[in-house]
PDB file of C-alpha atoms in Angstrom:
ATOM      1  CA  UNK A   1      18.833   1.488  21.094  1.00  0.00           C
ATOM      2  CA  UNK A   2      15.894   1.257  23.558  1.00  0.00           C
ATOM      3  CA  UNK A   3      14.711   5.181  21.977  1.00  0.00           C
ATOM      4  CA  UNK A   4      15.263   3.932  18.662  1.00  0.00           C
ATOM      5  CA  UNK A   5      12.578   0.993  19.232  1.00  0.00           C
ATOM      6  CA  UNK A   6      10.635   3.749  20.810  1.00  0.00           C
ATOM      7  CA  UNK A   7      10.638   5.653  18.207  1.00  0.00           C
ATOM      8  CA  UNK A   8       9.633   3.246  15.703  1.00  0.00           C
ATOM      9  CA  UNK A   9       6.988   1.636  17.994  1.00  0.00           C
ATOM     10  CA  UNK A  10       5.708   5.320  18.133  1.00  0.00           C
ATOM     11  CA  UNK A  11       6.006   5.516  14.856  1.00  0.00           C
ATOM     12  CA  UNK A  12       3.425   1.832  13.892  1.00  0.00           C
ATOM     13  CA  UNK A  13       1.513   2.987  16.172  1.00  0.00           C
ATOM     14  CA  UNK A  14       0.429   6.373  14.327  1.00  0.00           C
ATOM     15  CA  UNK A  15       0.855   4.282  11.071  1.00  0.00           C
ATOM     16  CA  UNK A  16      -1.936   2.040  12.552  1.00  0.00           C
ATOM     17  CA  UNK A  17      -4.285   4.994  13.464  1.00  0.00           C
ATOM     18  CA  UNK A  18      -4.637   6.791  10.160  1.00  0.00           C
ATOM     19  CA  UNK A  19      -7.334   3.426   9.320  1.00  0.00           C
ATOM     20  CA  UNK A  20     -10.505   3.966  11.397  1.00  0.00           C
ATOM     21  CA  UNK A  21     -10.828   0.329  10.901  1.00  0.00           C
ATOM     22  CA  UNK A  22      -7.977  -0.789  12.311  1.00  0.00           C
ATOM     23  CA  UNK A  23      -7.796  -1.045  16.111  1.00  0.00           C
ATOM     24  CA  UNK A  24      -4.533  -2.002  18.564  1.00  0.00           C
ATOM     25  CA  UNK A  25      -5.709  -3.715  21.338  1.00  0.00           C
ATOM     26  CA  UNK A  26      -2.427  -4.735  23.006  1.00  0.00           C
ATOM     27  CA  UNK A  27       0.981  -3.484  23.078  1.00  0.00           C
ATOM     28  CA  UNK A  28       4.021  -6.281  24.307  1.00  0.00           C
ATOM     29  CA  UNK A  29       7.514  -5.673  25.169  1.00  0.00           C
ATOM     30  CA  UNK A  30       8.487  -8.653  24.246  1.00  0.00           C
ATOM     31  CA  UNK A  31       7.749 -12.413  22.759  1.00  0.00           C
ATOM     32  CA  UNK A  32       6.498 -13.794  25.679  1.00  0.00           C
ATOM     33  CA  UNK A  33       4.315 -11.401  26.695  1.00  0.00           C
ATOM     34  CA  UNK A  34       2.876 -11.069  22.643  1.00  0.00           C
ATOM     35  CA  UNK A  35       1.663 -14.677  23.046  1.00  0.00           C
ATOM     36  CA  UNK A  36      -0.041 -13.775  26.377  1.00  0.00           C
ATOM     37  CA  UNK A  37      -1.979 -11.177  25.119  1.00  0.00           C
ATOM     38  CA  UNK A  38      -2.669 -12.372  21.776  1.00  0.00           C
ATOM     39  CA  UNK A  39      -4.779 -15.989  23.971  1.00  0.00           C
ATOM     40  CA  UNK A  40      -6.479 -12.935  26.213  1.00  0.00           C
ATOM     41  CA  UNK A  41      -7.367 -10.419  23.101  1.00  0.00           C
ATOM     42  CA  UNK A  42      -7.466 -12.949  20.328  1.00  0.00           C
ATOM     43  CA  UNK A  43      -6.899 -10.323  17.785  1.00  0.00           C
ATOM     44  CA  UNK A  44      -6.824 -10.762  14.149  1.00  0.00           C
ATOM     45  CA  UNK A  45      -3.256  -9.760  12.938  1.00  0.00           C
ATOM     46  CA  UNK A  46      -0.421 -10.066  15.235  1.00  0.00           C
ATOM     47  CA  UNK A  47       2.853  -7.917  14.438  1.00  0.00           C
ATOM     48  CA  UNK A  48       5.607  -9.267  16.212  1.00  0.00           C
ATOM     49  CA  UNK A  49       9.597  -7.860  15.462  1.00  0.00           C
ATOM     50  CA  UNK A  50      11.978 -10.723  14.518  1.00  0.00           C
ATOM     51  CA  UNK A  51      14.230  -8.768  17.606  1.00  0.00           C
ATOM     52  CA  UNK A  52      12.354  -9.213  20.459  1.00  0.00           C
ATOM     53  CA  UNK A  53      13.966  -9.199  24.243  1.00  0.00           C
ATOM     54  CA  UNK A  54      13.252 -12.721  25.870  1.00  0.00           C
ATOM     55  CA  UNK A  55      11.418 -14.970  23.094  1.00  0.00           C
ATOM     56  CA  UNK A  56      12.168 -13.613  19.642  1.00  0.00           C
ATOM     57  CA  UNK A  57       9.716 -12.898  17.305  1.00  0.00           C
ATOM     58  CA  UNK A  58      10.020 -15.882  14.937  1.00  0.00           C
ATOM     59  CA  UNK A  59       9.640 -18.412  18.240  1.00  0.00           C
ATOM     60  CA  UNK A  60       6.891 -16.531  19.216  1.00  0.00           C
ATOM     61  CA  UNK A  61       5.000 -16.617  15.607  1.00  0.00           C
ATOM     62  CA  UNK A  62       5.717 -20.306  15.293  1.00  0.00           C
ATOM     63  CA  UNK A  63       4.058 -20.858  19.284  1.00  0.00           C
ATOM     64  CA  UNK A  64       1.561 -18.403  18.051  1.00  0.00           C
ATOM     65  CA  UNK A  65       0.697 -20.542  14.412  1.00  0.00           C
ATOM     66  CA  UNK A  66       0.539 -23.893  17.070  1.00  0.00           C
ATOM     67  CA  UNK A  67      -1.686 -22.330  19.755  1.00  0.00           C
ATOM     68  CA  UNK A  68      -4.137 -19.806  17.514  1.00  0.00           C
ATOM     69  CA  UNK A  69      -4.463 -21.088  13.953  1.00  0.00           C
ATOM     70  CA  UNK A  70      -6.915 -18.433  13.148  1.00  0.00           C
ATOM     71  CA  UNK A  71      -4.925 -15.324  14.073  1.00  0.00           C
ATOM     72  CA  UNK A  72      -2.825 -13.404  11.457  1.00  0.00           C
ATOM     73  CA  UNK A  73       0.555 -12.586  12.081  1.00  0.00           C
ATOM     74  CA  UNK A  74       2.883 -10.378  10.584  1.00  0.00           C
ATOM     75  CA  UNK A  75       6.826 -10.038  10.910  1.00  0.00           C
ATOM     76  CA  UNK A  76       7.631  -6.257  10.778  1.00  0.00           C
ATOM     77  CA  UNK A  77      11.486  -5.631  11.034  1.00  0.00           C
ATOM     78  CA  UNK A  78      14.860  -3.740  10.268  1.00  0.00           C
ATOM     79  CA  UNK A  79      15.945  -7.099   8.405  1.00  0.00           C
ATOM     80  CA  UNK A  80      15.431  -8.453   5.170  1.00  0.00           C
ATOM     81  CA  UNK A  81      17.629 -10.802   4.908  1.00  0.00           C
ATOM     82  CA  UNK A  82      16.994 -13.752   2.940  1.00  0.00           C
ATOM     83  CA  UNK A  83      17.015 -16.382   5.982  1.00  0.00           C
ATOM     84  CA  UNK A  84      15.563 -14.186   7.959  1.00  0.00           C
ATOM     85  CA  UNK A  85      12.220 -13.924   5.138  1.00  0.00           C
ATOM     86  CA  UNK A  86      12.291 -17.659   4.673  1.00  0.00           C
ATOM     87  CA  UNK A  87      12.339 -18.932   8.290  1.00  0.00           C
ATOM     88  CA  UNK A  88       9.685 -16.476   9.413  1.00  0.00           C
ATOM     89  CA  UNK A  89       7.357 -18.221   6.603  1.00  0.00           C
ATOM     90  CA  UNK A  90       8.458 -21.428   7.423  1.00  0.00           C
ATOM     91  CA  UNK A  91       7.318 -20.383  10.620  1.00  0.00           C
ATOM     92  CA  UNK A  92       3.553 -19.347   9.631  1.00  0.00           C
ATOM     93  CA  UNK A  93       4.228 -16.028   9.298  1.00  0.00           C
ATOM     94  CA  UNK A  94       1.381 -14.475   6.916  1.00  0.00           C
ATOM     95  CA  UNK A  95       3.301 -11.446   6.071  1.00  0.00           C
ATOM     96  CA  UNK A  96       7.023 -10.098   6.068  1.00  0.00           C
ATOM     97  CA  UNK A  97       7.389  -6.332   6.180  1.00  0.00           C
ATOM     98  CA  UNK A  98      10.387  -3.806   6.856  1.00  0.00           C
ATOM     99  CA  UNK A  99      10.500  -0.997   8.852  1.00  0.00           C
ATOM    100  CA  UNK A 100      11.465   1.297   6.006  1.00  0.00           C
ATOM    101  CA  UNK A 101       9.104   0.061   3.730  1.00  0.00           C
ATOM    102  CA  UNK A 102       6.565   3.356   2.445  1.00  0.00           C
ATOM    103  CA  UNK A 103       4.014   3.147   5.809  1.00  0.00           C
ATOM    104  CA  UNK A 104       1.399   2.219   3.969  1.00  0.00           C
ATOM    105  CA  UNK A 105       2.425  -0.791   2.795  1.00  0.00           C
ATOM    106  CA  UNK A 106       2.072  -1.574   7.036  1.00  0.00           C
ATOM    107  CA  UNK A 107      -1.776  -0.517   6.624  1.00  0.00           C
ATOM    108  CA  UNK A 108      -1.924  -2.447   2.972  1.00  0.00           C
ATOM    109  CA  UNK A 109      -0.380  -5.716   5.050  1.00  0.00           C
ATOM    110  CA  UNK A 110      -2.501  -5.517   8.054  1.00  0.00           C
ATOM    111  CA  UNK A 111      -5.466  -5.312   6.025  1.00  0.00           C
ATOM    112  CA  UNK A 112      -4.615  -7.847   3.427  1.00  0.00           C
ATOM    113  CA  UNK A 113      -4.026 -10.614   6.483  1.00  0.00           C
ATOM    114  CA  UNK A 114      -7.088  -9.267   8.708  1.00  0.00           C
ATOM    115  CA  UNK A 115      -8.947 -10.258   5.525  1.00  0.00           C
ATOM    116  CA  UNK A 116      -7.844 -13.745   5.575  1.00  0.00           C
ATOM    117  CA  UNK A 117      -5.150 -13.169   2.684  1.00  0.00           C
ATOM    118  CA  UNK A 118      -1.021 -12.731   3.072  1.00  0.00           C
ATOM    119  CA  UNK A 119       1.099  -9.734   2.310  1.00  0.00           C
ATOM    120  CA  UNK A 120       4.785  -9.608   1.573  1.00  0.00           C
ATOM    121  CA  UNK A 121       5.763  -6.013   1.239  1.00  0.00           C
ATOM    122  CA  UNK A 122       6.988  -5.066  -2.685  1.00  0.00           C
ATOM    123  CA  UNK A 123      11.288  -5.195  -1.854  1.00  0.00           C
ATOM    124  CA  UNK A 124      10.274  -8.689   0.136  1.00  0.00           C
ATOM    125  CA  UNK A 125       8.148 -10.405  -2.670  1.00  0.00           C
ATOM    126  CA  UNK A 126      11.156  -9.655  -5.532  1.00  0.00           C
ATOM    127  CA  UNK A 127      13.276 -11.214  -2.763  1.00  0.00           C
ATOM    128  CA  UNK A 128      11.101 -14.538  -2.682  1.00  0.00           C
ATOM    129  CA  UNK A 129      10.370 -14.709  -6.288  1.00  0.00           C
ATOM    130  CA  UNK A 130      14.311 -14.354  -7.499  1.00  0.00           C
ATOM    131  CA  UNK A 131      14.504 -17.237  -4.718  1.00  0.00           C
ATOM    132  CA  UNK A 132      11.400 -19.513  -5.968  1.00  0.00           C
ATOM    133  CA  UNK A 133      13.284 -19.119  -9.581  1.00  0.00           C
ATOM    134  CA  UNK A 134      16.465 -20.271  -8.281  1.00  0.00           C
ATOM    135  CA  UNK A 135      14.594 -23.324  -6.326  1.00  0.00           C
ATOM    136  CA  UNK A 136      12.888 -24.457 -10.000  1.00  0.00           C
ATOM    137  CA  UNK A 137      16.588 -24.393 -11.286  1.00  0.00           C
ATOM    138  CA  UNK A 138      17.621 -26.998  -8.917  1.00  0.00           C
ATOM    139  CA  UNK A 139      14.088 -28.454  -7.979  1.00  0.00           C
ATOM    140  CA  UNK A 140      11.241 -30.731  -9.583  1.00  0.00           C
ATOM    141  CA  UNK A 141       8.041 -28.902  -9.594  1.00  0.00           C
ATOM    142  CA  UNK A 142       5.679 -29.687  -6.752  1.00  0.00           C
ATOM    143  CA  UNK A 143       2.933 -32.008  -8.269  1.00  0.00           C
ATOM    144  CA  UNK A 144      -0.790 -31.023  -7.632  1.00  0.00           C
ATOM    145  CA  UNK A 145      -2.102 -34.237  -9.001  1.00  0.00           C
ATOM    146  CA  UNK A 146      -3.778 -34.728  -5.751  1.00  0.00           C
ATOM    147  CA  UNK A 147      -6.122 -31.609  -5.997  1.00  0.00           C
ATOM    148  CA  UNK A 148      -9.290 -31.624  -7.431  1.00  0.00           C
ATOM    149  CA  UNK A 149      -9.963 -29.004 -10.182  1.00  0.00           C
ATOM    150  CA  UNK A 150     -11.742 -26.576  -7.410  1.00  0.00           C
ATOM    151  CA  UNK A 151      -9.139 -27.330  -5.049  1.00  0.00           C
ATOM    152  CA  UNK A 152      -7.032 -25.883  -7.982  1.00  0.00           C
ATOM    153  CA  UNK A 153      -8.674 -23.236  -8.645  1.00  0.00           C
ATOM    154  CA  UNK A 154      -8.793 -21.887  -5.006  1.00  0.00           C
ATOM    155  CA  UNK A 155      -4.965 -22.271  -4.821  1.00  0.00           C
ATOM    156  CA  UNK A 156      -4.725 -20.106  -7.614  1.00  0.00           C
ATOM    157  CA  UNK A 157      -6.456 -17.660  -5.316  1.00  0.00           C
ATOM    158  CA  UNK A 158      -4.502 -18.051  -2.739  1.00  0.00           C
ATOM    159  CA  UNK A 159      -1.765 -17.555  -5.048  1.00  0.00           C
ATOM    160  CA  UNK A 160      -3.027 -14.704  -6.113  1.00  0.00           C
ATOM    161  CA  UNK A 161      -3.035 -13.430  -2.633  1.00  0.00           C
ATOM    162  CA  UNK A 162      -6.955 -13.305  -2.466  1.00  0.00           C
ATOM    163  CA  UNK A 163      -8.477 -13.256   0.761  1.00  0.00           C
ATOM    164  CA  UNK A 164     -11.462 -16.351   1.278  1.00  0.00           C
ATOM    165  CA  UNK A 165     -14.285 -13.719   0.580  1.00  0.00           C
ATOM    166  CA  UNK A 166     -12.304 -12.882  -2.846  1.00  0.00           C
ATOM    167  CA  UNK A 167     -12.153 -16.238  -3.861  1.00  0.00           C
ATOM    168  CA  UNK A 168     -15.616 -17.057  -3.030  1.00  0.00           C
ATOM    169  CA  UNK A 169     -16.720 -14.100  -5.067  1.00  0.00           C
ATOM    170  CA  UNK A 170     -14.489 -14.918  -7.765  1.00  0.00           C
ATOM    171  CA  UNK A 171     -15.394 -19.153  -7.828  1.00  0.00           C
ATOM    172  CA  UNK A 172     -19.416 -17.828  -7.125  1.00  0.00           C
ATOM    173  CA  UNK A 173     -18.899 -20.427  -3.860  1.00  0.00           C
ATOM    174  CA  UNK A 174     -20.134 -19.270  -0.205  1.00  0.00           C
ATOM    175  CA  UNK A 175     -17.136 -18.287   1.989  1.00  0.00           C
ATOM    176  CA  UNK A 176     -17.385 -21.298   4.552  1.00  0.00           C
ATOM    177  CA  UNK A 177     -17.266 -23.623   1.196  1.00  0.00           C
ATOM    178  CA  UNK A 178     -13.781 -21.941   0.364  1.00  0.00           C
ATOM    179  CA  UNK A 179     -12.273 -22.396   3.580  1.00  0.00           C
ATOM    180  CA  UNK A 180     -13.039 -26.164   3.630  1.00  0.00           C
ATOM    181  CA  UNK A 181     -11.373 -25.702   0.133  1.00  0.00           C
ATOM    182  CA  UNK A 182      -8.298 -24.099   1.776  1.00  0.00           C
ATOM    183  CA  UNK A 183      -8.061 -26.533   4.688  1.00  0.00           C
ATOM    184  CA  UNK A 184      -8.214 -29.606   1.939  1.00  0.00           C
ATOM    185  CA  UNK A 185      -5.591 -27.618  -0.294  1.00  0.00           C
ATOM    186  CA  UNK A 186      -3.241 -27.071   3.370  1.00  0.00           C
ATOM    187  CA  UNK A 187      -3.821 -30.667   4.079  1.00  0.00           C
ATOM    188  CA  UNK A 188      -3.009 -32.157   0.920  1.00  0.00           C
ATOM    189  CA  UNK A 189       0.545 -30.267  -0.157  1.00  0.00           C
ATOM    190  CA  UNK A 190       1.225 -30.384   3.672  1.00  0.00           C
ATOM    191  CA  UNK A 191       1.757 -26.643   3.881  1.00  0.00           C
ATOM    192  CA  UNK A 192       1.056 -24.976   7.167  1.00  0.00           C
ATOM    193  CA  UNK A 193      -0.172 -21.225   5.604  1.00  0.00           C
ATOM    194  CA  UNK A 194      -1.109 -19.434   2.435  1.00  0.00           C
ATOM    195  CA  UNK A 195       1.849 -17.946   1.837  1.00  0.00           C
ATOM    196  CA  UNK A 196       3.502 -21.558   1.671  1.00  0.00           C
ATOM    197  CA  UNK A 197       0.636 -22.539  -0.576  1.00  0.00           C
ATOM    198  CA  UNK A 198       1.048 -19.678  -2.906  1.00  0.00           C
ATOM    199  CA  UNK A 199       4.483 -20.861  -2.890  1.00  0.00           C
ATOM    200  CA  UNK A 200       3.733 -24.160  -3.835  1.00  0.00           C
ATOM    201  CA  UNK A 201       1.201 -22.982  -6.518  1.00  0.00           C
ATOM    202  CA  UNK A 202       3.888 -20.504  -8.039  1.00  0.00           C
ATOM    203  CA  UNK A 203       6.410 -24.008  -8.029  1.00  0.00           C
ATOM    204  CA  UNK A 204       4.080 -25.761  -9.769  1.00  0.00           C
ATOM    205  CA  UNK A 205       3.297 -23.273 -12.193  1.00  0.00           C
ATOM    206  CA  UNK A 206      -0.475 -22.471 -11.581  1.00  0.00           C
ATOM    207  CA  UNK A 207      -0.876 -19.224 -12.794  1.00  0.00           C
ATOM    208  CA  UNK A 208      -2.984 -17.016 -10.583  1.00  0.00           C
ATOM    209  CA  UNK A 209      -6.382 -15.610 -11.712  1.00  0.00           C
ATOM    210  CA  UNK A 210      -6.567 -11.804 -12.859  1.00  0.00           C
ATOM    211  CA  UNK A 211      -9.133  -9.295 -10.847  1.00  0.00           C
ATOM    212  CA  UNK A 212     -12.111  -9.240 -12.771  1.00  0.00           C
TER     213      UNK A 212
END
């Protein structure tokens, strides 16, 4: 077991170094130790495995989401099961990927949430979506009468899984303009990240913009 996580840590780790861009500044054996060196490094993405010795990985992304609001974090893991998907996003998780997803849907994810935006690998977003259809089944649609029509309109972004420089480009707003928008948008459906908010958009049936 312990050469199999060996393996596969080998394995991120070349993943990760194919993108000049992308740099690993830490490595942690376990969830403890993640949280450690994620207040020394302050990183922008965090990838933490749901099985983790000590402090799993979902513990240690929700401590993470309550101590460093700003960093990105990613659950990369042998499970996709459908508890396992939604706690980690209840959690704050900004992105849900397996380990035998294509590898460069790891580079497309770390990327995506570096950039401010959320990534759910291809086989985890048809698993959220059939789930989100089920929930309007048995569910009232959340109501965004509290949002103002920008606040709207950034939510579709988010939706849309735009990063804050996207949707600035897209809305012709500055990018510290659209994260006010965000926070207000957070604040206001009481979600805690933008995956939660792009499932709140997708509940109320905001369709997200198209790429110009």
């Amino acid at each position: 077991m312990a050469d199999d996580e060996a393996m596969v840590r080998a394995g991120v780790l070349a993943v990760l170094a194919r993108d000049p861009q992308v740099e690993v500044v830490a490595e942690a054996g376990d969830g403890r130790e993640a949280l450690v060196l994620a207040r020394l490094h302050r990183p922008d993405v965090v990838l933490l495995d749901i099985q983790m010795p000590g402090m799993d990985g979902l513990t240690a992304a929700a401590r993470l989401r309550q101590e460093s609001a700003g960093v990105g974090v990613i659950m990369l893991t042998t499970f996709g099961q459908d508890e396992y998907i939604t706690r980690a996003l209840e959690d704050g998780a900004d992105g849900f990927l397996l380990k035998a997803d294509d590898p460069r849907e790891l580079l497309n994810g770390v990327r995506a949430v570096g950039a401010g935006g959320a990534y759910l690998s291809p086989r985890v977003a048809g698993r959220v979506v059939a789930g989100l259809r089920a929930r309007r089944v048995a569910y009232p649609r959340r109501s965004l009468e509290g949002l103002t029509e920008r606040e709207r309109e950034v939510l579709a972004g988010l939706a849309a899984g735009w990063s804050n420089a996207e949707i600035a480009g897209g809305l012709h707003l500055v990018e510290g303009t659209v994260k006010a928008h965000v926070s207000a948008v957070f604040s206001k459906l009481g979600v805690r990240n933008r995956v939660e908010a792009a499932i709140a958009a997708y509940e109320a049936g905001l369709r997200p913009p198209r790429r110009a």
